[in-house]
């Protein structure tokens, strides 16, 4: 890789194929003489275009990462960037800018051979995507960007020995953590709230997928809560278990104090401290082991993801329809005002209309929807918009208001990324979620080579299929479409939620 003088490396993947590289890219500073690592795990056209403009295509290496080699998102991203690189460097050398990471014999491997990819690295078929952090899917991009993977493996190996069958149960760190998570979930503390040091800020997203996709099925499971601002003890219900993962000398005094207050108030907190970022290898193994243990205690198979597959099939059906007909089919909102529109299936629509009564307004409908969340429930904001700090900040404001007023756990997910992560638990786990899906009109149009559909159409298909599957599962779900100005739309939602929610002190019962 160094001989080719690449300045940047971009992982094109979803879920387990991208989240470990994302953690490593955010945790480790770029190494001199190596490319800077980036991750693109979205079909939002603005996000795709932003990545294209962020790097120099002539000196960028792309890792196309997919276990099955059939996942829609990395395949269309690979097609788009292969065409873009070809326009810059020419057809013959374009393949040398790409590396495939996939299971042996997959369609992606065939594509890589045909296009002359620089290399193909094989995953181990028996390792599920979310357990693949310490396989080629996690460590090949890391190695290419100068991270000392041997040191990472040494850390993981230490934990693997500590979790061996010969170790007494009381001394086995993976078994202990899994026992805590599983038994807590079985007694109602199934909202595992993740708190991390600033330097480990992206670890929660990896843990979200591992926990949600492994345990959230058959109406049971753990609902991971990531990046929710810490509140006072009274903001939380009795369904919370907290995990504080900190990095030595990565101090956040306010956060440390708030965690201590939670402990003093009797809230259960698991503390794990890393003395060095390379101890992430240790934590990857610990949490994978613990998740399998927790799944066993909860009584589910932690190694399948049936509801993710169903959503993928639904997306394929819609995109195939678009290729054939040029349309995804009409959808009619049941409410429109001030540039926003609301959509729901007939059952959810009827319930919301009954609850809102004669007050036909955005605030009334959102208030009626959020009021469906009671003790033991959670509210998830699922935003099919560009994943930017500004958008996340507004979504965080909204979730915090909901948490404080309703005293329920809250989640924020960016689509379609979350579909390959927490989506499994949202559809197959306990029916305790209240979902507010947020979509927008794209201002950027990017064609997908070889297809009639664009990236925006794919994102729309993913949002539609997500809502469709949740409706089929009897989930409480509502879609808000905000138009082209996402910031203005989110501000309208924030204002409506503020108006609809009771004050925190009267709503925290």
CSV table of N, CA, C and O in Angstrom, one decimal, residues 207-268:
chain,number,residue,atom,x,y,z
A,207,UNK,N,-20.7,-1.4,19.4
A,207,UNK,CA,-21.4,-2.2,20.4
A,207,UNK,C,-22.9,-2.2,20.2
A,207,UNK,O,-23.5,-3.3,20.4
A,208,UNK,N,-23.5,-1.1,19.7
A,208,UNK,CA,-24.9,-1.1,19.3
A,208,UNK,C,-25.2,-2.3,18.4
A,208,UNK,O,-26.2,-3.0,18.6
A,209,UNK,N,-24.5,-2.4,17.3
A,209,UNK,CA,-24.7,-3.5,16.3
A,209,UNK,C,-24.6,-4.8,16.9
A,209,UNK,O,-25.4,-5.7,16.8
A,210,UNK,N,-23.4,-5.0,17.6
A,210,UNK,CA,-23.1,-6.3,18.2
A,210,UNK,C,-24.3,-6.8,19.1
A,210,UNK,O,-24.8,-7.9,19.0
A,211,UNK,N,-24.7,-5.9,20.0
A,211,UNK,CA,-25.7,-6.2,21.0
A,211,UNK,C,-27.1,-6.4,20.4
A,211,UNK,O,-27.9,-7.3,20.6
A,212,UNK,N,-27.5,-5.4,19.6
A,212,UNK,CA,-28.9,-5.3,19.0
A,212,UNK,C,-29.1,-6.5,18.0
A,212,UNK,O,-30.2,-7.1,18.1
A,213,UNK,N,-28.2,-6.6,17.1
A,213,UNK,CA,-28.4,-7.6,16.1
A,213,UNK,C,-28.2,-9.1,16.6
A,213,UNK,O,-28.8,-10.0,16.1
A,214,UNK,N,-27.5,-9.2,17.7
A,214,UNK,CA,-27.3,-10.6,18.3
A,214,UNK,C,-28.4,-11.0,19.2
A,214,UNK,O,-28.8,-12.2,19.2
A,215,UNK,N,-29.0,-10.0,19.9
A,215,UNK,CA,-29.9,-10.4,20.9
A,215,UNK,C,-31.4,-10.0,20.6
A,215,UNK,O,-32.3,-10.6,21.2
A,216,UNK,N,-31.6,-9.1,19.7
A,216,UNK,CA,-32.9,-8.6,19.5
A,216,UNK,C,-33.7,-9.4,18.5
A,216,UNK,O,-33.8,-9.1,17.3
A,217,UNK,N,-34.4,-10.4,19.0
A,217,UNK,CA,-35.2,-11.3,18.1
A,217,UNK,C,-36.2,-12.1,19.0
A,217,UNK,O,-36.0,-12.2,20.2
A,218,UNK,N,-37.1,-12.7,18.3
A,218,UNK,CA,-38.1,-13.5,19.0
A,218,UNK,C,-38.8,-12.8,20.2
A,218,UNK,O,-39.2,-13.3,21.2
A,219,UNK,N,-39.0,-11.4,20.0
A,219,UNK,CA,-39.6,-10.6,21.0
A,219,UNK,C,-38.9,-10.4,22.2
A,219,UNK,O,-39.4,-9.9,23.2
A,220,UNK,N,-37.6,-10.7,22.2
A,220,UNK,CA,-36.7,-10.5,23.4
A,220,UNK,C,-35.4,-9.7,22.9
A,220,UNK,O,-35.2,-9.5,21.8
A,221,UNK,N,-34.6,-9.4,23.9
A,221,UNK,CA,-33.3,-8.8,23.6
A,221,UNK,C,-32.9,-7.6,24.4
A,221,UNK,O,-33.7,-7.1,25.2
A,222,UNK,N,-31.7,-7.1,24.1
A,222,UNK,CA,-31.1,-5.9,24.7
A,222,UNK,C,-31.3,-4.8,23.7
A,222,UNK,O,-30.9,-4.9,22.5
A,223,UNK,N,-31.7,-3.6,24.2
A,223,UNK,CA,-31.8,-2.4,23.4
A,223,UNK,C,-30.6,-1.5,23.8
A,223,UNK,O,-30.7,-0.9,24.9
A,224,UNK,N,-29.6,-1.4,23.0
A,224,UNK,CA,-28.4,-0.6,23.3
A,224,UNK,C,-28.8,0.9,23.1
A,224,UNK,O,-29.4,1.3,22.1
A,225,UNK,N,-28.4,1.8,24.0
A,225,UNK,CA,-28.6,3.2,24.0
A,225,UNK,C,-27.3,3.9,23.9
A,225,UNK,O,-26.5,3.9,24.8
A,226,UNK,N,-27.0,4.5,22.7
A,226,UNK,CA,-25.7,5.1,22.5
A,226,UNK,C,-25.8,6.6,22.3
A,226,UNK,O,-26.8,7.1,21.7
A,227,UNK,N,-24.9,7.4,22.8
A,227,UNK,CA,-24.8,8.8,22.6
A,227,UNK,C,-25.9,9.6,23.2
A,227,UNK,O,-26.2,10.8,22.8
A,228,UNK,N,-26.6,9.1,24.1
A,228,UNK,CA,-27.7,9.8,24.8
A,228,UNK,C,-27.0,10.7,25.9
A,228,UNK,O,-26.3,10.1,26.8
A,229,UNK,N,-27.2,12.0,25.9
A,229,UNK,CA,-26.6,12.8,27.0
A,229,UNK,C,-27.0,12.3,28.4
A,229,UNK,O,-28.1,11.9,28.6
A,230,UNK,N,-26.0,12.4,29.3
A,230,UNK,CA,-26.3,11.9,30.6
A,230,UNK,C,-27.2,12.9,31.4
A,230,UNK,O,-27.0,14.1,31.3
A,231,UNK,N,-28.2,12.4,32.1
A,231,UNK,CA,-29.1,13.2,32.9
A,231,UNK,C,-29.0,12.9,34.3
A,231,UNK,O,-28.1,12.1,34.8
A,232,UNK,N,-29.8,13.5,35.1
A,232,UNK,CA,-29.9,13.2,36.5
A,232,UNK,C,-30.5,11.8,36.8
A,232,UNK,O,-31.2,11.3,35.9
A,233,UNK,N,-30.3,11.2,37.9
A,233,UNK,CA,-30.8,9.9,38.2
A,233,UNK,C,-32.3,9.8,38.0
A,233,UNK,O,-32.8,8.8,37.5
A,234,UNK,N,-33.1,10.9,38.3
A,234,UNK,CA,-34.5,10.8,38.2
A,234,UNK,C,-35.0,10.8,36.7
A,234,UNK,O,-36.2,10.6,36.5
A,235,UNK,N,-34.1,11.1,35.8
A,235,UNK,CA,-34.5,11.0,34.4
A,235,UNK,C,-34.6,9.6,33.8
A,235,UNK,O,-35.2,9.4,32.7
A,236,UNK,N,-34.2,8.6,34.6
A,236,UNK,CA,-34.2,7.3,34.1
A,236,UNK,C,-35.2,6.4,34.8
A,236,UNK,O,-35.4,6.5,36.1
A,237,UNK,N,-35.7,5.4,34.1
A,237,UNK,CA,-36.6,4.5,34.6
A,237,UNK,C,-35.9,3.3,35.2
A,237,UNK,O,-34.6,3.3,35.2
A,238,UNK,N,-36.6,2.3,35.6
A,238,UNK,CA,-36.0,1.1,36.2
A,238,UNK,C,-35.5,0.0,35.1
A,238,UNK,O,-35.2,-1.1,35.5
A,239,UNK,N,-35.5,0.5,33.9
A,239,UNK,CA,-35.1,-0.5,32.8
A,239,UNK,C,-33.7,-0.2,32.3
A,239,UNK,O,-33.3,-0.8,31.3
A,240,UNK,N,-32.9,0.5,33.1
A,240,UNK,CA,-31.6,0.9,32.6
A,240,UNK,C,-30.5,0.1,33.3
A,240,UNK,O,-30.5,-0.1,34.5
A,241,UNK,N,-29.5,-0.3,32.5
A,241,UNK,CA,-28.2,-0.8,32.9
A,241,UNK,C,-27.2,0.1,32.2
A,241,UNK,O,-27.2,0.3,31.0
A,242,UNK,N,-26.2,0.7,33.0
A,242,UNK,CA,-25.2,1.6,32.4
A,242,UNK,C,-23.9,0.8,32.2
A,242,UNK,O,-23.5,0.1,33.1
A,243,UNK,N,-23.2,1.1,31.1
A,243,UNK,CA,-21.8,0.6,31.0
A,243,UNK,C,-20.9,1.8,30.6
A,243,UNK,O,-21.2,2.5,29.6
A,244,UNK,N,-19.9,2.1,31.5
A,244,UNK,CA,-19.0,3.2,31.3
A,244,UNK,C,-17.7,2.7,30.9
A,244,UNK,O,-17.0,2.0,31.7
A,245,UNK,N,-17.3,3.0,29.6
A,245,UNK,CA,-16.0,2.5,29.1
A,245,UNK,C,-15.1,3.7,28.9
A,245,UNK,O,-15.4,4.6,28.1
A,246,UNK,N,-14.1,3.8,29.7
A,246,UNK,CA,-13.3,5.0,29.7
A,246,UNK,C,-11.8,4.6,29.3
A,246,UNK,O,-11.4,3.5,29.4
A,247,UNK,N,-11.1,5.7,28.9
A,247,UNK,CA,-9.8,5.6,28.5
A,247,UNK,C,-8.9,6.4,29.5
A,247,UNK,O,-9.2,7.6,29.7
A,248,UNK,N,-7.9,5.8,30.1
A,248,UNK,CA,-7.0,6.5,31.0
A,248,UNK,C,-6.5,7.8,30.4
A,248,UNK,O,-6.1,7.8,29.3
A,249,UNK,N,-6.5,8.9,31.2
A,249,UNK,CA,-6.0,10.2,30.8
A,249,UNK,C,-6.8,10.8,29.7
A,249,UNK,O,-6.4,11.8,29.1
A,250,UNK,N,-8.0,10.3,29.4
A,250,UNK,CA,-8.9,10.9,28.5
A,250,UNK,C,-10.1,11.4,29.3
A,250,UNK,O,-11.2,10.9,29.3
A,251,UNK,N,-9.8,12.5,30.1
A,251,UNK,CA,-10.7,12.9,31.2
A,251,UNK,C,-11.9,13.7,30.6
A,251,UNK,O,-11.7,14.6,29.8
A,252,UNK,N,-13.0,13.5,31.2
A,252,UNK,CA,-14.2,14.3,31.0
A,252,UNK,C,-14.8,14.5,32.4
A,252,UNK,O,-15.5,13.6,32.9
A,253,UNK,N,-14.4,15.5,33.1
A,253,UNK,CA,-14.7,15.6,34.6
A,253,UNK,C,-16.2,15.6,34.8
A,253,UNK,O,-16.7,15.0,35.7
A,254,UNK,N,-16.9,16.3,33.9
A,254,UNK,CA,-18.4,16.4,34.1
A,254,UNK,C,-19.0,15.0,33.9
A,254,UNK,O,-19.9,14.6,34.7
A,255,UNK,N,-18.6,14.3,32.9
A,255,UNK,CA,-19.1,13.0,32.7
A,255,UNK,C,-18.8,12.0,33.9
A,255,UNK,O,-19.6,11.3,34.3
A,256,UNK,N,-17.5,12.1,34.3
A,256,UNK,CA,-17.1,11.2,35.5
A,256,UNK,C,-18.0,11.5,36.7
A,256,UNK,O,-18.5,10.6,37.4
A,257,UNK,N,-18.3,12.8,36.9
A,257,UNK,CA,-19.1,13.2,38.1
A,257,UNK,C,-20.5,12.7,37.9
A,257,UNK,O,-21.2,12.2,38.9
A,258,UNK,N,-21.1,12.8,36.7
A,258,UNK,CA,-22.5,12.3,36.5
A,258,UNK,C,-22.6,10.8,36.6
A,258,UNK,O,-23.6,10.3,37.2
A,259,UNK,N,-21.6,10.1,36.2
A,259,UNK,CA,-21.6,8.6,36.4
A,259,UNK,C,-21.6,8.3,37.9
A,259,UNK,O,-22.3,7.4,38.3
A,260,UNK,N,-20.7,9.0,38.6
A,260,UNK,CA,-20.7,8.8,40.1
A,260,UNK,C,-22.0,9.1,40.7
A,260,UNK,O,-22.4,8.3,41.7
A,261,UNK,N,-22.7,10.1,40.3
A,261,UNK,CA,-24.0,10.4,40.9
A,261,UNK,C,-25.0,9.3,40.6
A,261,UNK,O,-25.8,9.0,41.5
A,262,UNK,N,-24.9,8.8,39.4
A,262,UNK,CA,-25.8,7.6,39.1
A,262,UNK,C,-25.5,6.5,40.0
A,262,UNK,O,-26.5,5.8,40.5
A,263,UNK,N,-24.3,6.1,40.2
A,263,UNK,CA,-23.9,5.0,41.1
A,263,UNK,C,-24.4,5.3,42.5
A,263,UNK,O,-25.0,4.4,43.2
A,264,UNK,N,-24.2,6.5,43.0
A,264,UNK,CA,-24.6,6.9,44.4
A,264,UNK,C,-26.1,6.8,44.5
A,264,UNK,O,-26.6,6.5,45.6
A,265,UNK,N,-26.8,7.0,43.4
A,265,UNK,CA,-28.3,6.9,43.5
A,265,UNK,C,-28.8,5.5,43.3
A,265,UNK,O,-30.0,5.3,43.3
A,266,UNK,N,-27.9,4.5,43.2
A,266,UNK,CA,-28.3,3.1,43.2
A,266,UNK,C,-28.5,2.6,41.8
A,266,UNK,O,-29.0,1.5,41.6
A,267,UNK,N,-28.1,3.4,40.8
A,267,UNK,CA,-28.2,2.9,39.4
A,267,UNK,C,-27.1,1.9,39.1
A,267,UNK,O,-25.9,2.2,39.5
A,268,UNK,N,-27.4,0.8,38.5
A,268,UNK,CA,-26.3,-0.2,38.2
A,268,UNK,C,-25.4,0.3,37.1
A,268,UNK,O,-25.9,0.6,36.0
